[in-house]
Coordinates of C-alpha atoms and ligand atoms in Angstrom, one line a residue:
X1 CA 0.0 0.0 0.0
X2 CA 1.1 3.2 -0.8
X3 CA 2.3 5.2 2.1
X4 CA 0.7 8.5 3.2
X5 CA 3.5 10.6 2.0
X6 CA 3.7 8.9 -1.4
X7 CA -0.2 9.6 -2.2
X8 CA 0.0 13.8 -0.4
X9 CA 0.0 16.0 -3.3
X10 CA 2.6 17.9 -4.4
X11 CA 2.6 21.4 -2.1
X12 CA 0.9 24.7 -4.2
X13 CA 3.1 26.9 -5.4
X14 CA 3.9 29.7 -3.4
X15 CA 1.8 32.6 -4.7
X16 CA 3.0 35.7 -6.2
X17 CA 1.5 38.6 -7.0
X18 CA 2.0 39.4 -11.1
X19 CA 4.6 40.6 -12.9
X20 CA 5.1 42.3 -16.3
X21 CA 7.5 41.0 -18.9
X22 CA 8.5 42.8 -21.6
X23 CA 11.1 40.8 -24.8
X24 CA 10.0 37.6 -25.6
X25 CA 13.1 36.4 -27.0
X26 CA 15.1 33.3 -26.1
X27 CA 16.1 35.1 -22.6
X28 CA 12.8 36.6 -22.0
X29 CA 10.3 33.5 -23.4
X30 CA 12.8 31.2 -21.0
X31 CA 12.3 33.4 -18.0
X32 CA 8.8 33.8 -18.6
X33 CA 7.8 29.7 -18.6
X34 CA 10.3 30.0 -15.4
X35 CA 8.3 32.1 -14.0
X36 CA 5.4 30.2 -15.2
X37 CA 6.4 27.3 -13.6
X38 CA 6.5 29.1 -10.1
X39 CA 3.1 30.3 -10.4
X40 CA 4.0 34.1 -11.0
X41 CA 1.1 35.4 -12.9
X42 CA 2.8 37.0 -16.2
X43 CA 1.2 40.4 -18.1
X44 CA 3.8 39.6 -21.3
X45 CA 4.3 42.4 -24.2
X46 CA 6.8 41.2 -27.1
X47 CA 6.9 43.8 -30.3
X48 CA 8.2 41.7 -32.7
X49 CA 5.0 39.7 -33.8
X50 CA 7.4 36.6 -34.7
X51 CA 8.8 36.3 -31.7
X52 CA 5.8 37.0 -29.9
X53 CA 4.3 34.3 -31.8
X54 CA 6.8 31.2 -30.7
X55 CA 6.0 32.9 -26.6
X56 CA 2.6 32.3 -27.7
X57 CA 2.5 29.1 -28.6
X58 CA 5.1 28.5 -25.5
X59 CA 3.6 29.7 -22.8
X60 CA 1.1 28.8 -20.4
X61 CA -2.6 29.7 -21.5
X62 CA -3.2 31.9 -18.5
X63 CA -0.6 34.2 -19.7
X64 CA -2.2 37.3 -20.1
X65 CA -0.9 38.8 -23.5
X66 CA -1.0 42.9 -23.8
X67 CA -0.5 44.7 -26.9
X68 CA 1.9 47.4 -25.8
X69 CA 4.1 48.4 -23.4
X70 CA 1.9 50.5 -21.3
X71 CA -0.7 48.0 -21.7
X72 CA 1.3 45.9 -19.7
X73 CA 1.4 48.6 -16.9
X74 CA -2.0 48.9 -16.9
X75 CA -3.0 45.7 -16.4
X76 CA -1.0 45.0 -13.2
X77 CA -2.2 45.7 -9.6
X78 CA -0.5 48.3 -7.5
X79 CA 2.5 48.6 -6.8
X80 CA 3.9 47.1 -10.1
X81 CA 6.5 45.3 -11.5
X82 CA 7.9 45.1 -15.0
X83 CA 10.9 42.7 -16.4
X84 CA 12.5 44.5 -19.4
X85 CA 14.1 41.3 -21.3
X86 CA 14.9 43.6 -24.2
X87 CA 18.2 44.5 -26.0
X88 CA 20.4 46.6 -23.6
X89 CA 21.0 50.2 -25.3
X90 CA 18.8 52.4 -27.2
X91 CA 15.5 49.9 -26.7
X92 CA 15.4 50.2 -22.7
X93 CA 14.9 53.9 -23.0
X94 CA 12.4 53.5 -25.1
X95 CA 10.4 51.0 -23.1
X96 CA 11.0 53.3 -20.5
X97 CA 9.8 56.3 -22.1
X98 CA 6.7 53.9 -22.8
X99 CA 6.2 52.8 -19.7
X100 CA 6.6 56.4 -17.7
X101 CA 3.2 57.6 -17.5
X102 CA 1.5 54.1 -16.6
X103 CA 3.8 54.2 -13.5
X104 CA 4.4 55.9 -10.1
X105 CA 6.9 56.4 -7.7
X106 CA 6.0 53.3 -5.9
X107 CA 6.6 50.9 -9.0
X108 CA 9.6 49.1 -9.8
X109 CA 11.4 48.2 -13.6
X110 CA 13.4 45.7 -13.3
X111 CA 16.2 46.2 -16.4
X112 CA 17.2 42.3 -16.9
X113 CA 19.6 42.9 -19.8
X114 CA 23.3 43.2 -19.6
X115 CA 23.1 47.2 -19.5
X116 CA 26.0 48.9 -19.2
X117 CA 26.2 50.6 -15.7
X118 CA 26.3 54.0 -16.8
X119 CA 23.3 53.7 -18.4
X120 CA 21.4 52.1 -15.9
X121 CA 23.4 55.0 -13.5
X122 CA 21.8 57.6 -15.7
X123 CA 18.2 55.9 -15.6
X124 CA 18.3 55.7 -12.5
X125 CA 18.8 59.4 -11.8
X126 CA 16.2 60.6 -14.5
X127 CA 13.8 58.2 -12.9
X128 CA 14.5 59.6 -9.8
X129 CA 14.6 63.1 -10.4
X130 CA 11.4 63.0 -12.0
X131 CA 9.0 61.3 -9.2
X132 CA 9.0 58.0 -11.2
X133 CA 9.4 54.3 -10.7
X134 CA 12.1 53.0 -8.9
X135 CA 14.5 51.0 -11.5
X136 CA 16.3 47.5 -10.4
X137 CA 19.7 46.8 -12.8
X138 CA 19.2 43.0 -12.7
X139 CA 22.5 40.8 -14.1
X140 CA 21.4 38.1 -15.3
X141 CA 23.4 34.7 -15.7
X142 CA 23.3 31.1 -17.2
X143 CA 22.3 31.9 -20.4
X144 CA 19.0 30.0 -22.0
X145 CA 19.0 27.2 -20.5
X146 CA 19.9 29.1 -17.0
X147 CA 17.1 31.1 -17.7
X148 CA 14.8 28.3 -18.2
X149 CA 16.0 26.1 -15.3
X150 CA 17.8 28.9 -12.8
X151 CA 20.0 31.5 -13.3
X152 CA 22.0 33.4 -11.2
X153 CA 20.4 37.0 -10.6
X154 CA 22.3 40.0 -10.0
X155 CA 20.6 42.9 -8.6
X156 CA 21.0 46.3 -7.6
X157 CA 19.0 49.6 -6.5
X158 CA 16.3 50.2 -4.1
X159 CA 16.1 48.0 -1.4
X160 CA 12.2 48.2 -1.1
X161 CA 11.2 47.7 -4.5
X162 CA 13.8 44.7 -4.3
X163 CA 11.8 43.3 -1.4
X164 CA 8.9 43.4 -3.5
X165 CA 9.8 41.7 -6.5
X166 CA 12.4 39.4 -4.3
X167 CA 10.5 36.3 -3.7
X168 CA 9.3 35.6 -7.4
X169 CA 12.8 36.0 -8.6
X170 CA 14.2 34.1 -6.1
X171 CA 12.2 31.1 -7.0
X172 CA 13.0 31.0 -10.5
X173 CA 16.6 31.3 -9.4
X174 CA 19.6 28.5 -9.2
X175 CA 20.1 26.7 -6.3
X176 CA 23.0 25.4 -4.8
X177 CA 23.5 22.3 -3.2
X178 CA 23.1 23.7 0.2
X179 CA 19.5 25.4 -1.0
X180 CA 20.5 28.5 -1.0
X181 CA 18.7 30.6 -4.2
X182 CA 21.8 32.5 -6.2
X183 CA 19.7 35.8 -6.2
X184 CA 20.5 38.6 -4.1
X185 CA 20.7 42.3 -3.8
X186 CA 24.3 42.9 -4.3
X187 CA 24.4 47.0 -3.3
X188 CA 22.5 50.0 -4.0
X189 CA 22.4 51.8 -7.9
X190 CA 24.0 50.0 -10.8
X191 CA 25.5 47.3 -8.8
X192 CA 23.6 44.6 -10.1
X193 CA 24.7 45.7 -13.4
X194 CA 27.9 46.1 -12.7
X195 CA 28.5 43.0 -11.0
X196 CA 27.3 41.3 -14.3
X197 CA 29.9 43.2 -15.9
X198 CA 32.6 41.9 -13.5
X199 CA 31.1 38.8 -14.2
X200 CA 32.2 38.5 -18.1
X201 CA 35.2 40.4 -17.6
X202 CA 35.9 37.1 -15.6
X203 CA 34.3 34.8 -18.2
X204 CA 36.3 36.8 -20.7
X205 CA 39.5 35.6 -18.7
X206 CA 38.6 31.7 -18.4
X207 CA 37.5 30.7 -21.4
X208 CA 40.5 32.4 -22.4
X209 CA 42.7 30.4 -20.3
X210 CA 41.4 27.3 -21.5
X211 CA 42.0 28.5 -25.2
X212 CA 45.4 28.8 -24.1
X213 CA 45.4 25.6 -22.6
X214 CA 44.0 23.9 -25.5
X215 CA 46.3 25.3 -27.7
X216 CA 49.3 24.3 -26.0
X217 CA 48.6 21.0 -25.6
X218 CA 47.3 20.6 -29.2
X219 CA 50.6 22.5 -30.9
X220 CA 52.3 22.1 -28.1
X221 CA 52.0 18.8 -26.7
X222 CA 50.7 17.2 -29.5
X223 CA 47.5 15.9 -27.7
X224 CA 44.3 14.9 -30.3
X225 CA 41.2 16.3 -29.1
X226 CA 39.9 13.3 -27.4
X227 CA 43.1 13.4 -25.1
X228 CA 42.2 17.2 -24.4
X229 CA 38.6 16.1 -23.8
X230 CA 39.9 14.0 -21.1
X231 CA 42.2 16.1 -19.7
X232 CA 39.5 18.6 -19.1
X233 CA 37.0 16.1 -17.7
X234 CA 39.9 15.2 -15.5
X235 CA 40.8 18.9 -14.3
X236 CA 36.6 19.0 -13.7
X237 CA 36.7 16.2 -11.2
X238 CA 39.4 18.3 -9.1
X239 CA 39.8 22.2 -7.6
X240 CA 38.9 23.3 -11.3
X241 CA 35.5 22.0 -11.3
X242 CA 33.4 24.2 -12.9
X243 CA 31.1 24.8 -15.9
X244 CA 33.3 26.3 -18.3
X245 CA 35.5 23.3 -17.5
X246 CA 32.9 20.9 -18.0
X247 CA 31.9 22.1 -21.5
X248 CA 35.4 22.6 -22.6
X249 CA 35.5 18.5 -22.4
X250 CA 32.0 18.6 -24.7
X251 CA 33.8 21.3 -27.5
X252 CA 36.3 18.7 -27.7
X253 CA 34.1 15.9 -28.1
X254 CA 31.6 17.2 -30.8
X255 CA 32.2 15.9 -34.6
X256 CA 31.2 17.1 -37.7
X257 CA 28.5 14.1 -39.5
X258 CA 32.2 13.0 -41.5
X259 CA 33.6 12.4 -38.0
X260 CA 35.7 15.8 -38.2
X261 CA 36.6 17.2 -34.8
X262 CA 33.5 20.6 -35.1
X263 CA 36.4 22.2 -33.3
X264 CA 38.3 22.2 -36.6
X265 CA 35.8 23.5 -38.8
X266 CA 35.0 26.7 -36.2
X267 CA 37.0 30.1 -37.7
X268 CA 39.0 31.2 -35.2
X269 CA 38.1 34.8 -34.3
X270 CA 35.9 35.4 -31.3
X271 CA 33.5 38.0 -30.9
X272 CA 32.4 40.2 -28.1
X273 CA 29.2 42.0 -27.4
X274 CA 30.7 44.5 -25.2
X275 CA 30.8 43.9 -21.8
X276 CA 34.6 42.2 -21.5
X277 CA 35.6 45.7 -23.1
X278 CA 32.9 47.4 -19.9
X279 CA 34.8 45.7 -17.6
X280 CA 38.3 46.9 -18.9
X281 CA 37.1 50.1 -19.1
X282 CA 35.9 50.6 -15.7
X283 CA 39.1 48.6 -14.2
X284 CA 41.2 51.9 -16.1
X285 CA 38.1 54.3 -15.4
X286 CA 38.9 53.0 -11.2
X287 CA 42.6 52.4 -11.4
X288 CA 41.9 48.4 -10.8
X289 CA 45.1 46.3 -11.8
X290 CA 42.7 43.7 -13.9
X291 CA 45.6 43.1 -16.8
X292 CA 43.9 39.1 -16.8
X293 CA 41.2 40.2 -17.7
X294 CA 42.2 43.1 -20.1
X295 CA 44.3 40.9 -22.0
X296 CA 41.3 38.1 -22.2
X297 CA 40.2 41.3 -24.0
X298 CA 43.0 41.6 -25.9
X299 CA 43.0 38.4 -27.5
X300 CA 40.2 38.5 -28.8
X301 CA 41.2 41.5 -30.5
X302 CA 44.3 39.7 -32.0
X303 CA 42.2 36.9 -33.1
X304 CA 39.8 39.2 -35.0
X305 CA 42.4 40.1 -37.3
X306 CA 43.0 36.7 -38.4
X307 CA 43.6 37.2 -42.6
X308 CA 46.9 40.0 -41.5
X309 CA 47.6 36.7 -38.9
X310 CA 47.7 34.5 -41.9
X311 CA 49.8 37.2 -44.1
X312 CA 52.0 37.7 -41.2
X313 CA 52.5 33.8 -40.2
X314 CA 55.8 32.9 -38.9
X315 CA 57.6 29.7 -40.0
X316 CA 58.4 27.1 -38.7
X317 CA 55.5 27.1 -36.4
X318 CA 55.6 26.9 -32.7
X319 CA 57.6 24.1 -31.5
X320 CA 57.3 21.5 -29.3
X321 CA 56.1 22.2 -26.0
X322 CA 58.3 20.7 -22.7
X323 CA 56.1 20.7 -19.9
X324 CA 53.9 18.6 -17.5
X325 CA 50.0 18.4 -17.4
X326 CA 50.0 18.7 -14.0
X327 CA 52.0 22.4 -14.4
X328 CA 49.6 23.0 -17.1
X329 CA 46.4 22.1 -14.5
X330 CA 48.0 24.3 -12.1
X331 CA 48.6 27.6 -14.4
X332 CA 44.8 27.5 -15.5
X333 CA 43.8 27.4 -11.9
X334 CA 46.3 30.0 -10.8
X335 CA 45.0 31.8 -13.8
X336 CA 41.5 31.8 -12.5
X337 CA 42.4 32.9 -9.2
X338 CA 43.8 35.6 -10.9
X339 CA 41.2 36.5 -12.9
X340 CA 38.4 36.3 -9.7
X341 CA 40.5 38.5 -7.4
X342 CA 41.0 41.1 -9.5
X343 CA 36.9 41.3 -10.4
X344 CA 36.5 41.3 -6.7
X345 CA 39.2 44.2 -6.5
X346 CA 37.5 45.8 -9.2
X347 CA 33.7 45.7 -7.4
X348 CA 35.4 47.0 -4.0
X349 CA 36.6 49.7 -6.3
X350 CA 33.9 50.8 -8.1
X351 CA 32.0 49.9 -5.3
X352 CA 33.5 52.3 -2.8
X353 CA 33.9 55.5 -5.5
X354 CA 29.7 54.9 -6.6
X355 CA 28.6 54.5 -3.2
X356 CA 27.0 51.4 -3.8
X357 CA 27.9 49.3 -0.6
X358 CA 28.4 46.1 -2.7
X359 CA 28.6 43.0 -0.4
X360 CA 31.2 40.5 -2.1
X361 CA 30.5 37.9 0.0
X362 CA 26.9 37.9 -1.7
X363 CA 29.1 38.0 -5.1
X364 CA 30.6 35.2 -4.6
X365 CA 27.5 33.3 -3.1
X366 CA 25.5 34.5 -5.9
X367 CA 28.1 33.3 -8.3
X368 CA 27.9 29.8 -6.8
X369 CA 25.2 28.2 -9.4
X370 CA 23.4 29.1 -12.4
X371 CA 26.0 31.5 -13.3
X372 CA 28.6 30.7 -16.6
X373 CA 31.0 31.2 -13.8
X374 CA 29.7 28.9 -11.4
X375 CA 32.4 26.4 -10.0
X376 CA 33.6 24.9 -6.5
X377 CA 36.3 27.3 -6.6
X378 CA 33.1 30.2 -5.8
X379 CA 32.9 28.4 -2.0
X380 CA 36.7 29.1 -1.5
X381 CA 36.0 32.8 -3.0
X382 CA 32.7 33.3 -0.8
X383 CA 34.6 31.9 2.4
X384 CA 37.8 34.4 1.6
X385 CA 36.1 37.4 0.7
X386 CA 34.1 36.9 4.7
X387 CA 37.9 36.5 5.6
X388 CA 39.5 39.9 4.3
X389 CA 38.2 43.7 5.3
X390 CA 36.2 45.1 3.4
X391 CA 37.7 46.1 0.0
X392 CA 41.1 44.0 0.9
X393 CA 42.6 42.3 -2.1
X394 CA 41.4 38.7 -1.1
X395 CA 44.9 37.4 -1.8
X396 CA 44.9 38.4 2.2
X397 CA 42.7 35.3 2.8
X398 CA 45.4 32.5 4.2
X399 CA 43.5 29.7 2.7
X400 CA 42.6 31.2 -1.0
X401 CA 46.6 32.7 -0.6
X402 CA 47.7 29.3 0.2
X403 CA 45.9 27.5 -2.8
X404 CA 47.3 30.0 -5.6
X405 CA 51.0 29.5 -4.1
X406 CA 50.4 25.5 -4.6
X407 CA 49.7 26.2 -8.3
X408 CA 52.1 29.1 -8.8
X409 CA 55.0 26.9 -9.4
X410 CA 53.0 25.3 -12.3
X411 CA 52.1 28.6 -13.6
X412 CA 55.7 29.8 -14.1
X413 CA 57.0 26.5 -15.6
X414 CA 53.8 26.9 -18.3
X415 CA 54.5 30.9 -19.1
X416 CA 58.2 30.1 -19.7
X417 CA 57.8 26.9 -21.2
X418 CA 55.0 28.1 -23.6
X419 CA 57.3 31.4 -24.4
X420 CA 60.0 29.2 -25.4
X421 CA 58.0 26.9 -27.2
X422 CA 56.6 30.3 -29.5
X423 CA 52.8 30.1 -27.6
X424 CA 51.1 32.6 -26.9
X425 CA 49.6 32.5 -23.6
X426 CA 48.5 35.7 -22.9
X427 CA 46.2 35.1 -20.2
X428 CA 48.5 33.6 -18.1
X429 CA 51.7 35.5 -18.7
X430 CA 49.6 38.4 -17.0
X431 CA 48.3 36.3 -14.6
X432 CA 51.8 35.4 -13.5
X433 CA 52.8 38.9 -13.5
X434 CA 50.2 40.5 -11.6
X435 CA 50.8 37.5 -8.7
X436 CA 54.8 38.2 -8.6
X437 CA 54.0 41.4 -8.7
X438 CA 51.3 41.8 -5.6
X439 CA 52.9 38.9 -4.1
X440 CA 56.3 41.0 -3.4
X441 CA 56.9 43.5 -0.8
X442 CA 59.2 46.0 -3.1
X443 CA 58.9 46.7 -6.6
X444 CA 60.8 48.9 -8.9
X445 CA 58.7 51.9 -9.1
X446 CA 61.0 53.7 -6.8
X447 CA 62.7 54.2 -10.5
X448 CA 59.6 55.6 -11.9
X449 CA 59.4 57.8 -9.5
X450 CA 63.1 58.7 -9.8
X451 CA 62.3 59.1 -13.2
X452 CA 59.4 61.6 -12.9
X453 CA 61.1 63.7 -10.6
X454 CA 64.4 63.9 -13.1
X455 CA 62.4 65.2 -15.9
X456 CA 59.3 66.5 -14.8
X457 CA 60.2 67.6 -10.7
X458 CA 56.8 65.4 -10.2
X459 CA 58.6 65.0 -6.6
X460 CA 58.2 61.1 -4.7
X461 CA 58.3 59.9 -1.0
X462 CA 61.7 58.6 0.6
X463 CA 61.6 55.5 2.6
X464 CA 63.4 57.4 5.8
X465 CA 61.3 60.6 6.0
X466 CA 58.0 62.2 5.8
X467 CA 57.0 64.5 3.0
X468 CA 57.3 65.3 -1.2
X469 CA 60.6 65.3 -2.1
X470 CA 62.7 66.1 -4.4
X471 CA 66.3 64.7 -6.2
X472 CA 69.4 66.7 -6.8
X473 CA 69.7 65.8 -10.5
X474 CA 71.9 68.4 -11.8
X475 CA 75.3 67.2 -13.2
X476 CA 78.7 69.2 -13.1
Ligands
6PG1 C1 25.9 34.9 -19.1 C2 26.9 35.3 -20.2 C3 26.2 36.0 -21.3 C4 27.1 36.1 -22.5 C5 27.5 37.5 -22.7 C6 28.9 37.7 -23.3 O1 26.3 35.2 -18.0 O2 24.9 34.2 -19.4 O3 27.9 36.1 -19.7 O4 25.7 37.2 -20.8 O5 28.1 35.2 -22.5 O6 26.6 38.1 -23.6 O7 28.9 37.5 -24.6 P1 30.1 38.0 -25.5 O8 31.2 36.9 -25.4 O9 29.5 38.0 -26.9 O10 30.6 39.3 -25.1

């Protein structure tokens, strides 16, 4: 006989009160059956009538369906709450604009594309200014499939509105293995947005690492791709473990219907949407030593140009490459460690000059599932960033310190070993230079400084007194 717990039926979802969505593309139609799923009650608006007609056909039939932007403002109770899923730029103001005189100060837009923060800065202080609704920059990660099943949500700006709008998005959220739903507020203004920026700059830095990685031992090594699929399958059973790991194994793997690697037949020139380029910007803009993830930039820059590449192809070709897989394991993960302290050391900064009383803890926790990011190293990251003061580099954290000088060894026998060999690996040569480099208690900018004052009296602090100083430079 069945037992009593077997036959209960399955508890009601938690009800929500309704929410407007607005972009019914892949992202938005996935959040929306999401959100479907959780019983939030959806007011949904998508322009374009093609994509409005595969939502259609996709979503639950109690969707209500409005034909415009304000219609969907209309039709919600008070206070209310509207998703913009729609391409970050010129299209959010106008929704915006659209949106305005169905809303007052007590109703909340929620900005779900990857907006750049100044925008979202600027929004917020027009909507502001003017009486209106309050406006949420919400980062969000995991891309369709995150979306559909949990992403990792990224949000900043008022913490009321957040409250309000809080417990539907948090249960369409990813959830880690301990429960916890990887949706927070992450600090006041564009932080949400920003954050998300950090985010790719990150990404940018990874993936890069494991292009480097893969091209070493391919060229280098002389691996076939199902030997790199199982090195990367190995390195994801281990302190690497992560998604872009995990899918770095499946790249490998995929063949062409002729039994052709598909990694052979992709072009190799990556392209950027933008915010890899946001983040380098604002790690300049905040004066935020982030050179791993500026040069993840970079790369893709140099692969863009790939027909001057083939004109300007050196010969012979990079040689052979004379170095363990083990060291090579190690440089990737010191590389990542890289690559997520300096984001954190960029969000402290930005952080501190906006005002925005970001919580990095709560970054890292956020950053634990759904997330492109997501990977055990994010429980290390959340426990260090606890560890350290507040806007500390979390290289202060004795454990997270502790695991990038085991793998720093590797990472210096791959940078040398790769720059013998004729690899680029430009990820991880600035990796290794930013660690020596913050890892050592005196530098040589005591030259620079020597240097400025010689030519341009820009003066420099001695070691044994107080003060500006200057050098005696002149010659007999
Ligand atoms: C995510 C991703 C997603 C996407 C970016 C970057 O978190 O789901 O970061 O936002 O990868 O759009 O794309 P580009 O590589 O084109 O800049």
């Amino acid at each position: 006989m069945p037992s009593t717990a077997a036959t209960a039926p399955p508890p009601p979802p938690q009800s929500h009160t309704p929410l407007g969505l607005i972009g019914l593309g892949v992202m938005g139609r996935n959040l929306a059956l999401n959100l479907g799923d959780h019983g939030v009650p959806l007011v949904v608006w998508e322009r374009d009538p093609d994509l409005a007609a595969i939502a259609r056909a996709a979503l639950p039939v109690t969707t209500v369906w409005a034909d415009s932007a304000a219609a969907v403002a209309r039709a919600l109770p008070s206070p209310k709450a509207v998703l913009l899923m729609v391409q970050a730029g010129p299209a959010v103001d106008a929704v915006i604009a659209a949106l305005r005189p169905a809303l007052g100060p007590d109703d909340i837009i929620i900005d779900g594309g990857n907006a750049d923060t100044r925008d979202t800065e600027r929004r917020q202080r027009a909507l502001t200014a003017e009486g209106g609704p309050k406006l949420i920059g919400l980062g969000v990660s995991g891309g369709a499939d995150g979306a559909r099943r949990g992403p990792a949500l990224m949000a900043g700006g008022d913490a009321a509105a957040w409250e309000h709008v809080r417990p539907a998005l948090a249960a369409i959220a990813a959830r880690t293995g301990d429960g916890a739903a990887c949706c927070a507020l992450l600090g006041d203004g564009a932080a949400g947005h920003f954050v998300k920026t950090v985010h790719n700059g990150i990404e940018y830095a990874v993936m890069q690492a494991l292009a480097e990685a893969y091209d070493a031992m391919r060229g280098g090594l002389g691996l076939d791709v199902d030997a790199i699929a199982e090195v990367f399958a190995h390195w994801n059973t281990g302190k690497s473990k992560g998604f872009l790991v995990e899918i770095a194994a499946e790249v490998m793997l995929a063949r062409e219907p002729d039994g052709t690697p598909l990694i052979d037949r992709i072009v190799d020139r990556a392209g950027q949407k933008g915010t890899g380029r946001w983040a380098s910007l604002a790690a300049l803009e905040h004066g935020v030593a982030a050179p791993t993830i500026v040069e993840a930039v970079f790369a893709r820059a140099v692969s863009s140009r790939s027909e001057e590449r083939r004109a300007l192809n050196r010969e012979p070709p990079p040689g052979r490459l004379d170095l363990h897989l083990d060291a090579l394991a190690d440089a990737v993960h010191a590389a990542t460690i890289a690559a997520f302290v300096q984001g954190f050391d960029m969000i402290a900064a930005a952080g501190a000059a906006q005002g925005w009383h970001v919580r990095a803890p709560e970054v890292a926790r956020v950053w634990r599932a759904g997330c492109i990011l997501r990977a055990t190293l994010l429980d290390r990251l959340a426990v260090a960033a606890e560890a350290v003061p507040a806007g500390a580099s979390l290289l202060q954290a004795t454990e997270l310190r502790a695991e990038l000088d085991t793998a720093l060894p590797g990472l210096r026998r791959t940078v040398a070993a790769a720059s013998l060999a004729g690899i680029p690996v430009p990820v991880h040569g600035s990796a290794l230079a930013w660690i020596e480099g913050m890892t050592r208690a005196r530098g040589p900018a005591n030259l620079l400084q020597g240097l400025r004052d010689r030519f341009g009296a820009h003066g420099f602090e001695r070691t044994d007194a107080p003060g500006t100083h200057h050098g005696d430079w002149r010659r007999e």
